[in-house]
Structures are given as C-alpha cells and as structure tokens.
mmCIF file of C-alpha atoms in Angstrom:
data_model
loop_
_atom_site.group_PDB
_atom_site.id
_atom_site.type_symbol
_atom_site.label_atom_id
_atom_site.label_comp_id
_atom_site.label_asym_id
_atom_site.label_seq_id
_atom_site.Cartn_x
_atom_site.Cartn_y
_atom_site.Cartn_z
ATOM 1 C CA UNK A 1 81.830 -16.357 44.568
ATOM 2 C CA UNK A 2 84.525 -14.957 42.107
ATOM 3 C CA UNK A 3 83.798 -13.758 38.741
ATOM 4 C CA UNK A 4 85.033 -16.013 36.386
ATOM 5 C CA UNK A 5 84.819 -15.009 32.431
ATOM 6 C CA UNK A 6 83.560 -17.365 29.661
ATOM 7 C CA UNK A 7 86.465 -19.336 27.400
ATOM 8 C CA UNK A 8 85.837 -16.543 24.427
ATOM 9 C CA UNK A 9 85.712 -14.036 26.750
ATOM 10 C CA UNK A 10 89.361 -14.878 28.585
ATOM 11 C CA UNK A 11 90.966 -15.392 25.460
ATOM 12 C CA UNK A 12 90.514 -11.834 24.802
ATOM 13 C CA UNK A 13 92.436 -10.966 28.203
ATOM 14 C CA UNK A 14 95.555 -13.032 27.143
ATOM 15 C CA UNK A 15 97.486 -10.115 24.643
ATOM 16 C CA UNK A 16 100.735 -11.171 25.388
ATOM 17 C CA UNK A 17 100.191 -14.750 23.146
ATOM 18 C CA UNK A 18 98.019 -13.055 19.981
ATOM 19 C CA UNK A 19 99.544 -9.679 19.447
ATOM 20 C CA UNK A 20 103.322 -9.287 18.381
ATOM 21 C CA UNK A 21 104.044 -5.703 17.819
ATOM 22 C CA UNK A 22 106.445 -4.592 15.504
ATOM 23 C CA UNK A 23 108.540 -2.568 17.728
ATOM 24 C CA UNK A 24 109.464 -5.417 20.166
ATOM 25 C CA UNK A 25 110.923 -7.690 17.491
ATOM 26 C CA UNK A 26 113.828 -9.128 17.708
ATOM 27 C CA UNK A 27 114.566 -8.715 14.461
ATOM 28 C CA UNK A 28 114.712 -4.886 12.995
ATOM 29 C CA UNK A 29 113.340 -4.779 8.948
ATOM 30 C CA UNK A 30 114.990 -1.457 8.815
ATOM 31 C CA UNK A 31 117.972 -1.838 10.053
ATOM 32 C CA UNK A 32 121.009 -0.764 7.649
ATOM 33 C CA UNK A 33 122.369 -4.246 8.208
ATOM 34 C CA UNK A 34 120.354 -6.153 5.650
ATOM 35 C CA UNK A 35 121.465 -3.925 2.885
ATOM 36 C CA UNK A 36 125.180 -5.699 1.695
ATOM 37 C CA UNK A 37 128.451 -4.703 1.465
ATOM 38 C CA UNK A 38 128.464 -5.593 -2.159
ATOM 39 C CA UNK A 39 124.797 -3.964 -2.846
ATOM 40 C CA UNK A 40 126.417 -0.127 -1.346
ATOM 41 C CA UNK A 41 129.072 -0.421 -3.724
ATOM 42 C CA UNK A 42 126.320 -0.174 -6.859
ATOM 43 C CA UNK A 43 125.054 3.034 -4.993
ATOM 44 C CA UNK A 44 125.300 5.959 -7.549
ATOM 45 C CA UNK A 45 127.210 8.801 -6.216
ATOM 46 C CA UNK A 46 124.348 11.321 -7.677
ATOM 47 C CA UNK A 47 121.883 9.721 -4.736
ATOM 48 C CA UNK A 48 123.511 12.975 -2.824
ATOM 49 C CA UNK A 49 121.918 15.166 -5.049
ATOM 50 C CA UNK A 50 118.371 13.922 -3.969
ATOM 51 C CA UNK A 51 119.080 14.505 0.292
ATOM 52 C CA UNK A 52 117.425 17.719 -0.060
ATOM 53 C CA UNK A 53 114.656 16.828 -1.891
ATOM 54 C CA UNK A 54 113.768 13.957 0.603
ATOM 55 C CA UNK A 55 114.462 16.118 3.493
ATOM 56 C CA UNK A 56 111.606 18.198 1.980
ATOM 57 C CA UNK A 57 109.437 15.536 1.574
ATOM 58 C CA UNK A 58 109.807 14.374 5.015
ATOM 59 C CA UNK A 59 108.921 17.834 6.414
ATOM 60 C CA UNK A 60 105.749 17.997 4.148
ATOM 61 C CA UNK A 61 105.080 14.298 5.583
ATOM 62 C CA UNK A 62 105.642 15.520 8.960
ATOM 63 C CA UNK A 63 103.569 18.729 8.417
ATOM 64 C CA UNK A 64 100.300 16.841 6.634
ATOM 65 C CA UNK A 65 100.407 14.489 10.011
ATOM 66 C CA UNK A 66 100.306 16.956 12.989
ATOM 67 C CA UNK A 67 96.497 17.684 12.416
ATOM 68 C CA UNK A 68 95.850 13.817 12.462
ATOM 69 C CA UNK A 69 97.977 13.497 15.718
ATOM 70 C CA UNK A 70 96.529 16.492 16.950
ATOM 71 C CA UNK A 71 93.083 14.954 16.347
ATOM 72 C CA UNK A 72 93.934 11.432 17.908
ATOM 73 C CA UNK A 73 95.632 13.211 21.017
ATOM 74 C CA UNK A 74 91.742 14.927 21.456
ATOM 75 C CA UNK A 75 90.175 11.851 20.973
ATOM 76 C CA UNK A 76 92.403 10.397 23.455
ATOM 77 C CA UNK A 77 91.838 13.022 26.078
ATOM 78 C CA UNK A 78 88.179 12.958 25.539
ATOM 79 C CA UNK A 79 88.390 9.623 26.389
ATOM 80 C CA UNK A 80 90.752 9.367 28.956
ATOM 81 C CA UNK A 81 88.155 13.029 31.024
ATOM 82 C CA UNK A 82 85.372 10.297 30.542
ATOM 83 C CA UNK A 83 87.164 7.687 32.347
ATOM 84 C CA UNK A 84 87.910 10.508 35.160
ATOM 85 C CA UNK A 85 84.239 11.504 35.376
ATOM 86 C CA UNK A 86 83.314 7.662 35.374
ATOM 87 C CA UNK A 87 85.864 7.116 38.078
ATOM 88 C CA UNK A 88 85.034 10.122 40.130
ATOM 89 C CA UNK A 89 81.464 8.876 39.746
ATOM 90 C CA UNK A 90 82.186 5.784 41.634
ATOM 91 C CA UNK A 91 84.054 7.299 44.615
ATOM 92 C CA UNK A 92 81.134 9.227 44.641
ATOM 93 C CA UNK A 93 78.576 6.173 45.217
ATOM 94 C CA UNK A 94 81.443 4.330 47.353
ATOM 95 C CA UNK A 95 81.606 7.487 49.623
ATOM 96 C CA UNK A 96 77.961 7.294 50.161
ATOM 97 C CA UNK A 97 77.984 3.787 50.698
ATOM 98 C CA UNK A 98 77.098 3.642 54.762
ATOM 99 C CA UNK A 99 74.171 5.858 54.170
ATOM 100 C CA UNK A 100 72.716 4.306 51.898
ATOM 101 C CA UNK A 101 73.258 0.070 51.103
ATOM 102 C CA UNK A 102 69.834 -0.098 49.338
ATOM 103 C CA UNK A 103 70.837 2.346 46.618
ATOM 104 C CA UNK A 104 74.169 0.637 46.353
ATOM 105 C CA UNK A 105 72.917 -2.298 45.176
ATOM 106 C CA UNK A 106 71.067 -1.024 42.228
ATOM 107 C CA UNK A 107 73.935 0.870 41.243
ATOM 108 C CA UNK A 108 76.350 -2.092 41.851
ATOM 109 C CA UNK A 109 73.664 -3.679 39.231
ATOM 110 C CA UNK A 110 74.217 -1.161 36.821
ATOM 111 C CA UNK A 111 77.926 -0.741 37.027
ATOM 112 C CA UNK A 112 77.502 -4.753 36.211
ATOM 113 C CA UNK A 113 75.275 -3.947 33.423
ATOM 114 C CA UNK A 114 77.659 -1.429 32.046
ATOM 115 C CA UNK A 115 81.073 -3.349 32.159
ATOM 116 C CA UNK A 116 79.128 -5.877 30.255
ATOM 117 C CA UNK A 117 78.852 -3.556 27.688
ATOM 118 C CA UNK A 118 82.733 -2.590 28.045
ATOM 119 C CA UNK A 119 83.576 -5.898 27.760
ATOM 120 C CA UNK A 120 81.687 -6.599 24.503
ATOM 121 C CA UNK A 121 82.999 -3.310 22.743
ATOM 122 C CA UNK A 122 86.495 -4.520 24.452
ATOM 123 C CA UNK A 123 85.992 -8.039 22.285
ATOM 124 C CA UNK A 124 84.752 -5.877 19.393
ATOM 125 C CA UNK A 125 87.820 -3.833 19.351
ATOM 126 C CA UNK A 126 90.511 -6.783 19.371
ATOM 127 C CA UNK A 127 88.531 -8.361 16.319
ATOM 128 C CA UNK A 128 89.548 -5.140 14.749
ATOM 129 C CA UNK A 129 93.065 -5.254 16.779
ATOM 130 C CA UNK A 130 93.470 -8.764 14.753
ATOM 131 C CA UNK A 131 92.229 -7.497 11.616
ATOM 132 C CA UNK A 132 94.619 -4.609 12.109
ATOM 133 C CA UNK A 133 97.620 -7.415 12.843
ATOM 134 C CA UNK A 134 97.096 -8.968 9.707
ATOM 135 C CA UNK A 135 97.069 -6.024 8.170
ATOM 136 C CA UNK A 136 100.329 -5.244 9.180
ATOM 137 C CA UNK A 137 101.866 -8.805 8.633
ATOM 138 C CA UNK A 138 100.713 -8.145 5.503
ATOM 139 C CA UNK A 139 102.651 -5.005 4.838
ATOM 140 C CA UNK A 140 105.524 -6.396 6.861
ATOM 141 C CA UNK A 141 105.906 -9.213 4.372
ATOM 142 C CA UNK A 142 105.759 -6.694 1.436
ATOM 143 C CA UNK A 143 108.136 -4.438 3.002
ATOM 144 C CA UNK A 144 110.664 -7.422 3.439
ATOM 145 C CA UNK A 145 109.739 -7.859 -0.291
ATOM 146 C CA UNK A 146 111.117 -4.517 -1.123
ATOM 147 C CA UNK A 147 113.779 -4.597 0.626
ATOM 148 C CA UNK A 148 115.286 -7.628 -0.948
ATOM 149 C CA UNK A 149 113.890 -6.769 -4.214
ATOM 150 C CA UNK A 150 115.605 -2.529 -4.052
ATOM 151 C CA UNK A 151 118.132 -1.257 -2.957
ATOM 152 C CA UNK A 152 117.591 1.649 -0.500
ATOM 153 C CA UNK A 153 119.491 4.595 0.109
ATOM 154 C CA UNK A 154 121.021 5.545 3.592
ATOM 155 C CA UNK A 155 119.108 8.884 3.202
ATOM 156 C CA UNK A 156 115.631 6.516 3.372
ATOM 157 C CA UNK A 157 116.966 4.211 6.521
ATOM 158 C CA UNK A 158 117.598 7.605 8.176
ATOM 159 C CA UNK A 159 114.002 8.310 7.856
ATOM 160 C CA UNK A 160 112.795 4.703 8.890
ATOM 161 C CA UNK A 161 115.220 5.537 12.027
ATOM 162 C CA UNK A 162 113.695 8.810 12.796
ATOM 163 C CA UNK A 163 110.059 7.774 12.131
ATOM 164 C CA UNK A 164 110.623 5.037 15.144
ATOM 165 C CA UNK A 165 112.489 7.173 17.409
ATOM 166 C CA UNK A 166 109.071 9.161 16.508
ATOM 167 C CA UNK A 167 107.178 6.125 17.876
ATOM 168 C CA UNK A 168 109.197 5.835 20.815
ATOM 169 C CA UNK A 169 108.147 8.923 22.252
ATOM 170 C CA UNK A 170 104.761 8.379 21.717
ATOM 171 C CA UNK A 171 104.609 4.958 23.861
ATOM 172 C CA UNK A 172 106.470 7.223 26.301
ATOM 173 C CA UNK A 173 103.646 9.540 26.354
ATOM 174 C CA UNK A 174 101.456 6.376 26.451
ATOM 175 C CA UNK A 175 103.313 5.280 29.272
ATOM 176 C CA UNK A 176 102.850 8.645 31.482
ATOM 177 C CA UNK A 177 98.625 8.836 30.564
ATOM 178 C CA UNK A 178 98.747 5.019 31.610
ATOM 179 C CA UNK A 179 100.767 6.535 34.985
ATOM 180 C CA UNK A 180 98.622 9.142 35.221
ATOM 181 C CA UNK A 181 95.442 6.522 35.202
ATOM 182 C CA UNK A 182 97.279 3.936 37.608
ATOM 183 C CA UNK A 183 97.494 7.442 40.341
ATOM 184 C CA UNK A 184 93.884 8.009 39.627
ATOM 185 C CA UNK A 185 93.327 3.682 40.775
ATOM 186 C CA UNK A 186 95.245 4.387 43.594
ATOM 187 C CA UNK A 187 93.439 7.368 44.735
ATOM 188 C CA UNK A 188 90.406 4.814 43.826
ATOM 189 C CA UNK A 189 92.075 2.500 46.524
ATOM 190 C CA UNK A 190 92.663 5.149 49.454
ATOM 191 C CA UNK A 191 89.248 6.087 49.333
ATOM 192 C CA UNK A 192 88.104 2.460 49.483
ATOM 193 C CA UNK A 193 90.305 1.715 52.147
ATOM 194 C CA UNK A 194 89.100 4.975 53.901
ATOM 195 C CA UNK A 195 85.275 3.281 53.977
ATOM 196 C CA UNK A 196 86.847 -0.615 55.014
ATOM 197 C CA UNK A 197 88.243 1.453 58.256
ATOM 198 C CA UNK A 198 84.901 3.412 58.991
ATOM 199 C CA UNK A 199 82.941 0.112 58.708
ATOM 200 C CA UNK A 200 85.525 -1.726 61.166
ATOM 201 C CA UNK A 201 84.882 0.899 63.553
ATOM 202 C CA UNK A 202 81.250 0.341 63.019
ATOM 203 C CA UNK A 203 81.698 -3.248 63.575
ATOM 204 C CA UNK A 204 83.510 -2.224 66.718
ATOM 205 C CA UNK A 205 80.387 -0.275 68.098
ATOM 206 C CA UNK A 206 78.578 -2.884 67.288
ATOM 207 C CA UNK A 207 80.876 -5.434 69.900
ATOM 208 C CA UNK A 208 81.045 -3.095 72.234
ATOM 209 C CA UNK A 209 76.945 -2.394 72.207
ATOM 210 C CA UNK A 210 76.878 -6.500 72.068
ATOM 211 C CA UNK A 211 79.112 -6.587 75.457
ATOM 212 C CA UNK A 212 76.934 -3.728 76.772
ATOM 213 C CA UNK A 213 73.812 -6.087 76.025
ATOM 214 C CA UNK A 214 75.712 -8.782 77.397
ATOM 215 C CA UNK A 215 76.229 -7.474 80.559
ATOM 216 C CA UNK A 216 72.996 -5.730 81.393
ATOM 217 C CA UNK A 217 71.081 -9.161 80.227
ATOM 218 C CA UNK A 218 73.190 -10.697 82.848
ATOM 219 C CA UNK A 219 73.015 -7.519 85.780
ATOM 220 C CA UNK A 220 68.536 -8.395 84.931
ATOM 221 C CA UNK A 221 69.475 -12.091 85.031
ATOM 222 C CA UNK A 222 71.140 -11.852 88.556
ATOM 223 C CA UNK A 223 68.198 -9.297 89.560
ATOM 224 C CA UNK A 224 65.512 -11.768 88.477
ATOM 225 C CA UNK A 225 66.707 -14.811 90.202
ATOM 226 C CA UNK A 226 67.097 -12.469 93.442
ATOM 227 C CA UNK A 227 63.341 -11.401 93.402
ATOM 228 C CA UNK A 228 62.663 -14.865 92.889
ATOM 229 C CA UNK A 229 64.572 -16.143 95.844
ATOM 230 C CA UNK A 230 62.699 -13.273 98.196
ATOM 231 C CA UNK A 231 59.629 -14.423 96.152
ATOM 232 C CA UNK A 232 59.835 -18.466 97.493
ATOM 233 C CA UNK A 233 60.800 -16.701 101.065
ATOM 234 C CA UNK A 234 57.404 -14.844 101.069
ATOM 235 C CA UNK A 235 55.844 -17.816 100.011
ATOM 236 C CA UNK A 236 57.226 -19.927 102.833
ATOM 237 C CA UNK A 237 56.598 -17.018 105.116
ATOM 238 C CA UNK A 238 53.053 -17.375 103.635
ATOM 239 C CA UNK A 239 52.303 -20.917 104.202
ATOM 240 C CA UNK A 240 53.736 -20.678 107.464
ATOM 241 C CA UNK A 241 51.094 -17.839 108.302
ATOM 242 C CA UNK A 242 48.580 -19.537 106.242
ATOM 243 C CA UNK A 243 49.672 -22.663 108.532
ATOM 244 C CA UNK A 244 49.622 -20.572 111.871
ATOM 245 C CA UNK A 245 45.834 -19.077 111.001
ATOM 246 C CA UNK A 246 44.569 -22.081 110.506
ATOM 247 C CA UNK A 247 46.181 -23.523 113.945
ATOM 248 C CA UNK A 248 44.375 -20.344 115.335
ATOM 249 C CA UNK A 249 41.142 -20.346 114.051
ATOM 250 C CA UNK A 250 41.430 -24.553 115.447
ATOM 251 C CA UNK A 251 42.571 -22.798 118.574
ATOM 252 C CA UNK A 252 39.735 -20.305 118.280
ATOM 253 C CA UNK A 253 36.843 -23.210 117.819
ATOM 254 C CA UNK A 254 38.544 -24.963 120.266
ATOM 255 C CA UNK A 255 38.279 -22.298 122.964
ATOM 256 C CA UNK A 256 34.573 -21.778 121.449
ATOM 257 C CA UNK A 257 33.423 -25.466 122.658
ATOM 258 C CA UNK A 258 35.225 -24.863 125.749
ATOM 259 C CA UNK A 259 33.292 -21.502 126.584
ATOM 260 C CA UNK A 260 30.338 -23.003 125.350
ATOM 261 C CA UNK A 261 31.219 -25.773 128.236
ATOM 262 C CA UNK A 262 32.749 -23.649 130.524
ATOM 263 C CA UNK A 263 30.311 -20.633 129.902
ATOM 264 C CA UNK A 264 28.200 -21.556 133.323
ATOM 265 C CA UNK A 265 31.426 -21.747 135.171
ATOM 266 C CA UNK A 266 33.436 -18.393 134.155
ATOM 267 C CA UNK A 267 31.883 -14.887 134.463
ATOM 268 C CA UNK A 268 31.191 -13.435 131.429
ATOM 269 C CA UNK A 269 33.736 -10.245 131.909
ATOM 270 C CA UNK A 270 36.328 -12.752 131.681
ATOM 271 C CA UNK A 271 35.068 -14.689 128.569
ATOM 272 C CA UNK A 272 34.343 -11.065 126.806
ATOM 273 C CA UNK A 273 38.203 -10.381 127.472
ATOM 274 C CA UNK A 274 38.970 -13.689 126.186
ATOM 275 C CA UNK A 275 37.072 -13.057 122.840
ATOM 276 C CA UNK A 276 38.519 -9.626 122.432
ATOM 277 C CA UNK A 277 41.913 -10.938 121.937
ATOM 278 C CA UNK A 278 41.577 -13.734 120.088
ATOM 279 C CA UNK A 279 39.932 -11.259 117.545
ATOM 280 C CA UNK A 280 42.529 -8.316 118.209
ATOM 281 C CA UNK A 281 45.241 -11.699 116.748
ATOM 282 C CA UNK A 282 43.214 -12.553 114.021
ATOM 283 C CA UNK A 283 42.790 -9.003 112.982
ATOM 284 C CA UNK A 284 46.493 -9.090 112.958
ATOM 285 C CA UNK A 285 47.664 -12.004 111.880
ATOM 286 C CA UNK A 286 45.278 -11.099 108.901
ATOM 287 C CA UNK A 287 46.603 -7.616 108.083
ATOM 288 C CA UNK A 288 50.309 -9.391 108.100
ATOM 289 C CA UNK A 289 48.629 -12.582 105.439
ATOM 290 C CA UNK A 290 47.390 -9.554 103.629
ATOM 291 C CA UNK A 291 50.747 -7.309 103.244
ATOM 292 C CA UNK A 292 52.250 -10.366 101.918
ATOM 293 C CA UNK A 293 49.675 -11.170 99.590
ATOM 294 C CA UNK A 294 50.063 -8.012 98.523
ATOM 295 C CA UNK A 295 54.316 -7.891 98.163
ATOM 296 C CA UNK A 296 53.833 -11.056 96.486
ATOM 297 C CA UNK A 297 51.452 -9.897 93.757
ATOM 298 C CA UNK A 298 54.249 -6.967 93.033
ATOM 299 C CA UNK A 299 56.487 -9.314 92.581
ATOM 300 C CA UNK A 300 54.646 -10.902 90.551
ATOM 301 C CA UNK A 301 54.247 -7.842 88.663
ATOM 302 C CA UNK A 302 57.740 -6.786 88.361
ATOM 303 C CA UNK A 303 59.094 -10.406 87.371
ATOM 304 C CA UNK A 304 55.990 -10.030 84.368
ATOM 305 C CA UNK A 305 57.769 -6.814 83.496
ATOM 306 C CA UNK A 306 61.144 -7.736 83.917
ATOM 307 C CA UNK A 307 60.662 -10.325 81.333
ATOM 308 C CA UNK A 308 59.075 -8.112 79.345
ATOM 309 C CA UNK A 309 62.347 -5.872 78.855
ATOM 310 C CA UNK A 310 64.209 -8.751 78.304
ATOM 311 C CA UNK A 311 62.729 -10.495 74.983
ATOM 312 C CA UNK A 312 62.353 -6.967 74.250
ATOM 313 C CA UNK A 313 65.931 -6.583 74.489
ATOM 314 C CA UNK A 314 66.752 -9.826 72.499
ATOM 315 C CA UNK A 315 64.657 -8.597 69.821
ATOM 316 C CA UNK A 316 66.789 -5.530 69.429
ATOM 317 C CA UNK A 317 69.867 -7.665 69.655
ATOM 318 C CA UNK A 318 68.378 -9.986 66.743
ATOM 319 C CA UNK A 319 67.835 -6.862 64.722
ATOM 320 C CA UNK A 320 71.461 -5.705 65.317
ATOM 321 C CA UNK A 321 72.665 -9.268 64.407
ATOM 322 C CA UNK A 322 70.612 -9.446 61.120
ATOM 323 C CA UNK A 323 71.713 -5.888 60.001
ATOM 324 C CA UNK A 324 75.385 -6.170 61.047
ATOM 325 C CA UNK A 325 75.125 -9.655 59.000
ATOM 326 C CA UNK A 326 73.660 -8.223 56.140
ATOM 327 C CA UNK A 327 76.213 -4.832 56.530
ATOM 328 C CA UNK A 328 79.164 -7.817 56.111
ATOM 329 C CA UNK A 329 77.372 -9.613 53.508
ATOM 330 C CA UNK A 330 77.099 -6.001 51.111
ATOM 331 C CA UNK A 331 80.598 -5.084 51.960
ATOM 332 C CA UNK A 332 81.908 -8.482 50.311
ATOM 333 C CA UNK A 333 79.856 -8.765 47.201
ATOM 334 C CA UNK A 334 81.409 -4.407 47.001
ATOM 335 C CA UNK A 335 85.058 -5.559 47.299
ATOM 336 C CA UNK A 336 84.184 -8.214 44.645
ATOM 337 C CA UNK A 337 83.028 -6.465 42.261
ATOM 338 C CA UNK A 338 85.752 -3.285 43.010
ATOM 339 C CA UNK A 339 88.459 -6.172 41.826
ATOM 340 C CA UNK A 340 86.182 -6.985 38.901
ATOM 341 C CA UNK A 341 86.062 -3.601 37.942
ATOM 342 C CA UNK A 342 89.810 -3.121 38.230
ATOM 343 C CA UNK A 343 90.563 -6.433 36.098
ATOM 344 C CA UNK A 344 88.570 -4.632 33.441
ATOM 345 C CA UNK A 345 89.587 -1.501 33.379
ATOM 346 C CA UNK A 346 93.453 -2.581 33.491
ATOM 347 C CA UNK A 347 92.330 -4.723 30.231
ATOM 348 C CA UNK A 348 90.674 -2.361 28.546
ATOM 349 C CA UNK A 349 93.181 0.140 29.074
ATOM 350 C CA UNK A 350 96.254 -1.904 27.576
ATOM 351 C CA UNK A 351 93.113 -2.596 24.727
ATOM 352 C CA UNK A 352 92.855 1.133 24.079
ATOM 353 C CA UNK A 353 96.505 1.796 24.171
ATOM 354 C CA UNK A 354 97.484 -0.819 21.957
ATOM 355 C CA UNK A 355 95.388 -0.146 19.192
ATOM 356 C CA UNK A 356 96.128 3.419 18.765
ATOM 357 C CA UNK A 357 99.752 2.375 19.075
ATOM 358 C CA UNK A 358 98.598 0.060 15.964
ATOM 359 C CA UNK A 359 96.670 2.672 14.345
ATOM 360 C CA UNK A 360 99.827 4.488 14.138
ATOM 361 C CA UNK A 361 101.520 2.427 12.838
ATOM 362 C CA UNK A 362 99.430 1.060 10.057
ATOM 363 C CA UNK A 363 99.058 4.554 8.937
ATOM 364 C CA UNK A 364 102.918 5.390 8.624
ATOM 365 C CA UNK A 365 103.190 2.709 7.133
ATOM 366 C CA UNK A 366 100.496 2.916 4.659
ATOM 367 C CA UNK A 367 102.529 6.258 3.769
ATOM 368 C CA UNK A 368 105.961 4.516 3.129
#
C-alpha cells in the first residue's frame, strides 16, 4: 500500500508552481538597461567624486556581513552533522535488520512518528517561505519604484552586479552540500542493496532446505509404501498359516477319531510315533505363526514411527513457510517506507535550501 499524502500536505511538495525566485527571472531589475539613454546624459560629472566613498561603504557592508554568514554557514553545518548522525543512525538499524525484525518494527514506527513531525515543521517553514515571498514581492515592487522614480549611478549597478555574482556562489556552495547529501543517499542505497542480496541468499537456503524436505518426504514416502507392501505379504503369509493350522489341527482331530477307532487295531508304539509328530508340526508351525506375529507387530511399530517423523517434519516445514512469509512481508513494508523516507528528505532538503537562499536575500535587500 503506497503512502499517499493529504491534499494540504502535497501542495506543499509542489515548489516549482508557488515559489518564483528572484534570481531565475527572466527579467533582471538591475540591469543597466532600464536606465535611458536620455536619463545618463543628466548624470553630473561630480558622481566620480563619490566612487571612493561607495567603494568604502561597500567594504564596511561587506565587513558587518561576514559574522552573519559565518553564523548561518554554522547553523547550516550543525544541521546538515545532524542529518549525518540521523542517516548513519538508520544504516545502523538497517544493518541489523536480519537479527533482529521485531525491533525493526518499533523503530520503523518511530522513524514514522518522527517524519511526521518533519513534515509538519516542513509545512511550518513554507508558511514562513510564503510570508518571506511576499515579503520580497513587496520590496521588488518598491525597488522597481525607485528605479523609475531615481536615477542611479553606474557606480550603484556595479554593486547590484557584484552583490549577485555574490549570490551565485553561494547556490554553488548550496549545490556541492546538496552533492555532498545526494553521496551520503547513495551510500544509504549500497548498504540497502547490500541487505536485499543477503536476504535473497536467505531465501535461497530456504529453497534449497524446501527441495531437501522435498526429497526426503518422498525417499520416507517410497520407504513407507515398501514396508507396507512386505506388511500385506506377511499378512497373506499369515492367513495362509493361520489357514494351514487350522487344516492341521482338522487333520489332527481327524486322526484323533480315527485312533480312537483304530486304537484296538494298531499297537500303541506306532500310535505314540504318530502323536509325536503331529505335535513336533504343530510346535512348528506355531513358532513360524509366532515369528510373524511378531515381524508384523514391528512393522507396525516402525510405520507408527515413521509417521511420526513425518507430520513432525511438516510441522517444521509450516514453521519455515510462516517465517519465510512473514521475512517477505517485513522486507516490503522496509523498502516502502525507505522510498517514503527518501521523498521526504529530498523535500525537505530543497525546503531548507531555499529558504536560506531567501533569507539571504531578504536581508541584502533590506540593506539596499
């Protein structure tokens, strides 16, 4: 499910369509164009005279403004180590992130928790980014003002010129901390990319334990139908004994009646022999009916204990399915919110930059 911001909320993230700045206008107020052919002929040749004194004042302006730059270049590299440590925190928690998921997702709540509050100061700073704007549209329009109203010298376009070659290198060195942060993201990335390839090889142990599984469930499956093929033998064997004893024990009754008839007629060493081995067969055929009572009971046994392993085994492979599933599920909702966090921090970035491009500029021009 993808993040998607309210309506007041995405109209902060559209810049390009509220903010105009100054130095991308087509149109230059300080360009030595506007002032007229006619108007430079008016210009008093004393205005030399006064070069020196505005070179001075420059200087002094330039002087009184270094500890104010100076101050605003801490501030931004204050801000810019916290970003570090909050970034190096991250890769921190992502590094960790196959020992322990639990943890993850109470952090991945309170990263949440704290972008939240990003974006709110974020929406707090371009109400003061459009306060700022009219602010400046104001001074733009009085600046227009004076320059249709006076007549400036070329010694006072000269500065204008200078003071936005001045702002020119700063968006350069805007440009190389926002270079600096983008090598920081990408660093961000490798190590992210670094855990998506240790969890595919995870998910690769996992097949390959799944195909071990597979094939040892079906090396017991061919075993168990074999035992129970030699089981149904002994059992036919069985009956057939079973079958045979009870022919013999007829047998046996049968030859009882008949020495019982016969027992005047045959001497009695001959009906003692007689009875001797129909017992010695008996005895046998019952230690034979006994042996396979007993093989069949261990088969018994080891069929109860072969199935035994088995659901035991398909227990294990439920647990490996449910925690490989929920291993997938974690990585997902981790790779959405890693592009949520980007999306902010790319916006609140070009936020930050922008106003204190705009807080430069309101204050030189609150000093022309």
């Amino acid at each position: 499910m993808q993040y998607t911001a309210p309506i007041e909320r995405r109209l902060v993230f559209q810049p390009s369509q509220q903010i105009m700045p100054l130095m991308h206008r087509k149109e230059n107020i300080f360009s030595p164009l506007r002032i007229s052919p006619s108007t430079q002929q008016h210009f008093s040749p004393s205005q030399h005279q006064f070069s020196k004194g505005n070179e001075y004042n420059q200087q002094k302006r330039q002087n009184t403004n270094d500890p104010e730059k100076e101050k605003e270049i801490k501030i931004l590299i204050q801000h810019n180590q916290k970003m570090k440590d909050q970034i190096n925190q991250q890769a921190i928690d992502y590094e960790n992130l196959k020992h322990s998921y639990d943890k993850m997702y109470q952090d991945q709540l309170r990263l949440i928790n704290e972008l939240e509050q990003i974006s709110k100061v974020s929406e707090q700073q371009l109400k003061e980014i459009k306060i700022k704007q009219e602010v400046i549209k104001d001074l733009q329009h009085q600046l227009e003002s004076q320059c249709h109203s006076q007549n400036k010298n070329q010694d006072e376009t000269q500065l204008l010129r200078q003071q936005l070659q001045f702002k020119d290198q700063e968006i350069f060195k805007f440009k190389a901390i926002l270079e600096e942060k983008n090598l920081e993201n990408q660093e961000i990335r490798n190590t992210l990319n670094t855990i998506n390839q240790k969890v595919q090889f995870m998910t690769q142990q996992k097949d390959q334990q799944y195909q071990i599984i597979d094939k040892f469930n079906k090396e017991l499956q061919d075993e168990i139908t074999h035992k129970t093929q030699q089981i149904h033998a002994t059992s036919q064997s069985l009956s057939q004994s079973q079958q045979q004893v009870t022919q013999l024990k007829f047998e046996v009754d049968s030859l009882k009646v008949k020495l019982q008839s016969q027992q005047q007629l045959m001497p009695l060493q001959q009906l003692q022999q007689r009875y001797l081995m129909l017992c010695m067969e008996n005895d046998r055929l019952h230690s034979i009916i006994q042996k396979e009572y007993e093989l069949k009971k261990q088969m018994e046994q080891q069929q109860i204990k072969y199935e035994q392993e088995t659901e035991q085994l398909k227990n294990e492979l439920k647990q490996i399915s449910e925690e490989f599933s929920r291993l997938q599920q974690g990585l997902v909702y981790e790779q959405k919110n890693m592009y949520l966090i980007e999306n902010l921090k790319n916006q609140l970035n070009y936020y930050i930059d922008e106003n204190a491009r705009l807080n430069v500029i309101i204050r030189q021009q609150s000093r022309i």
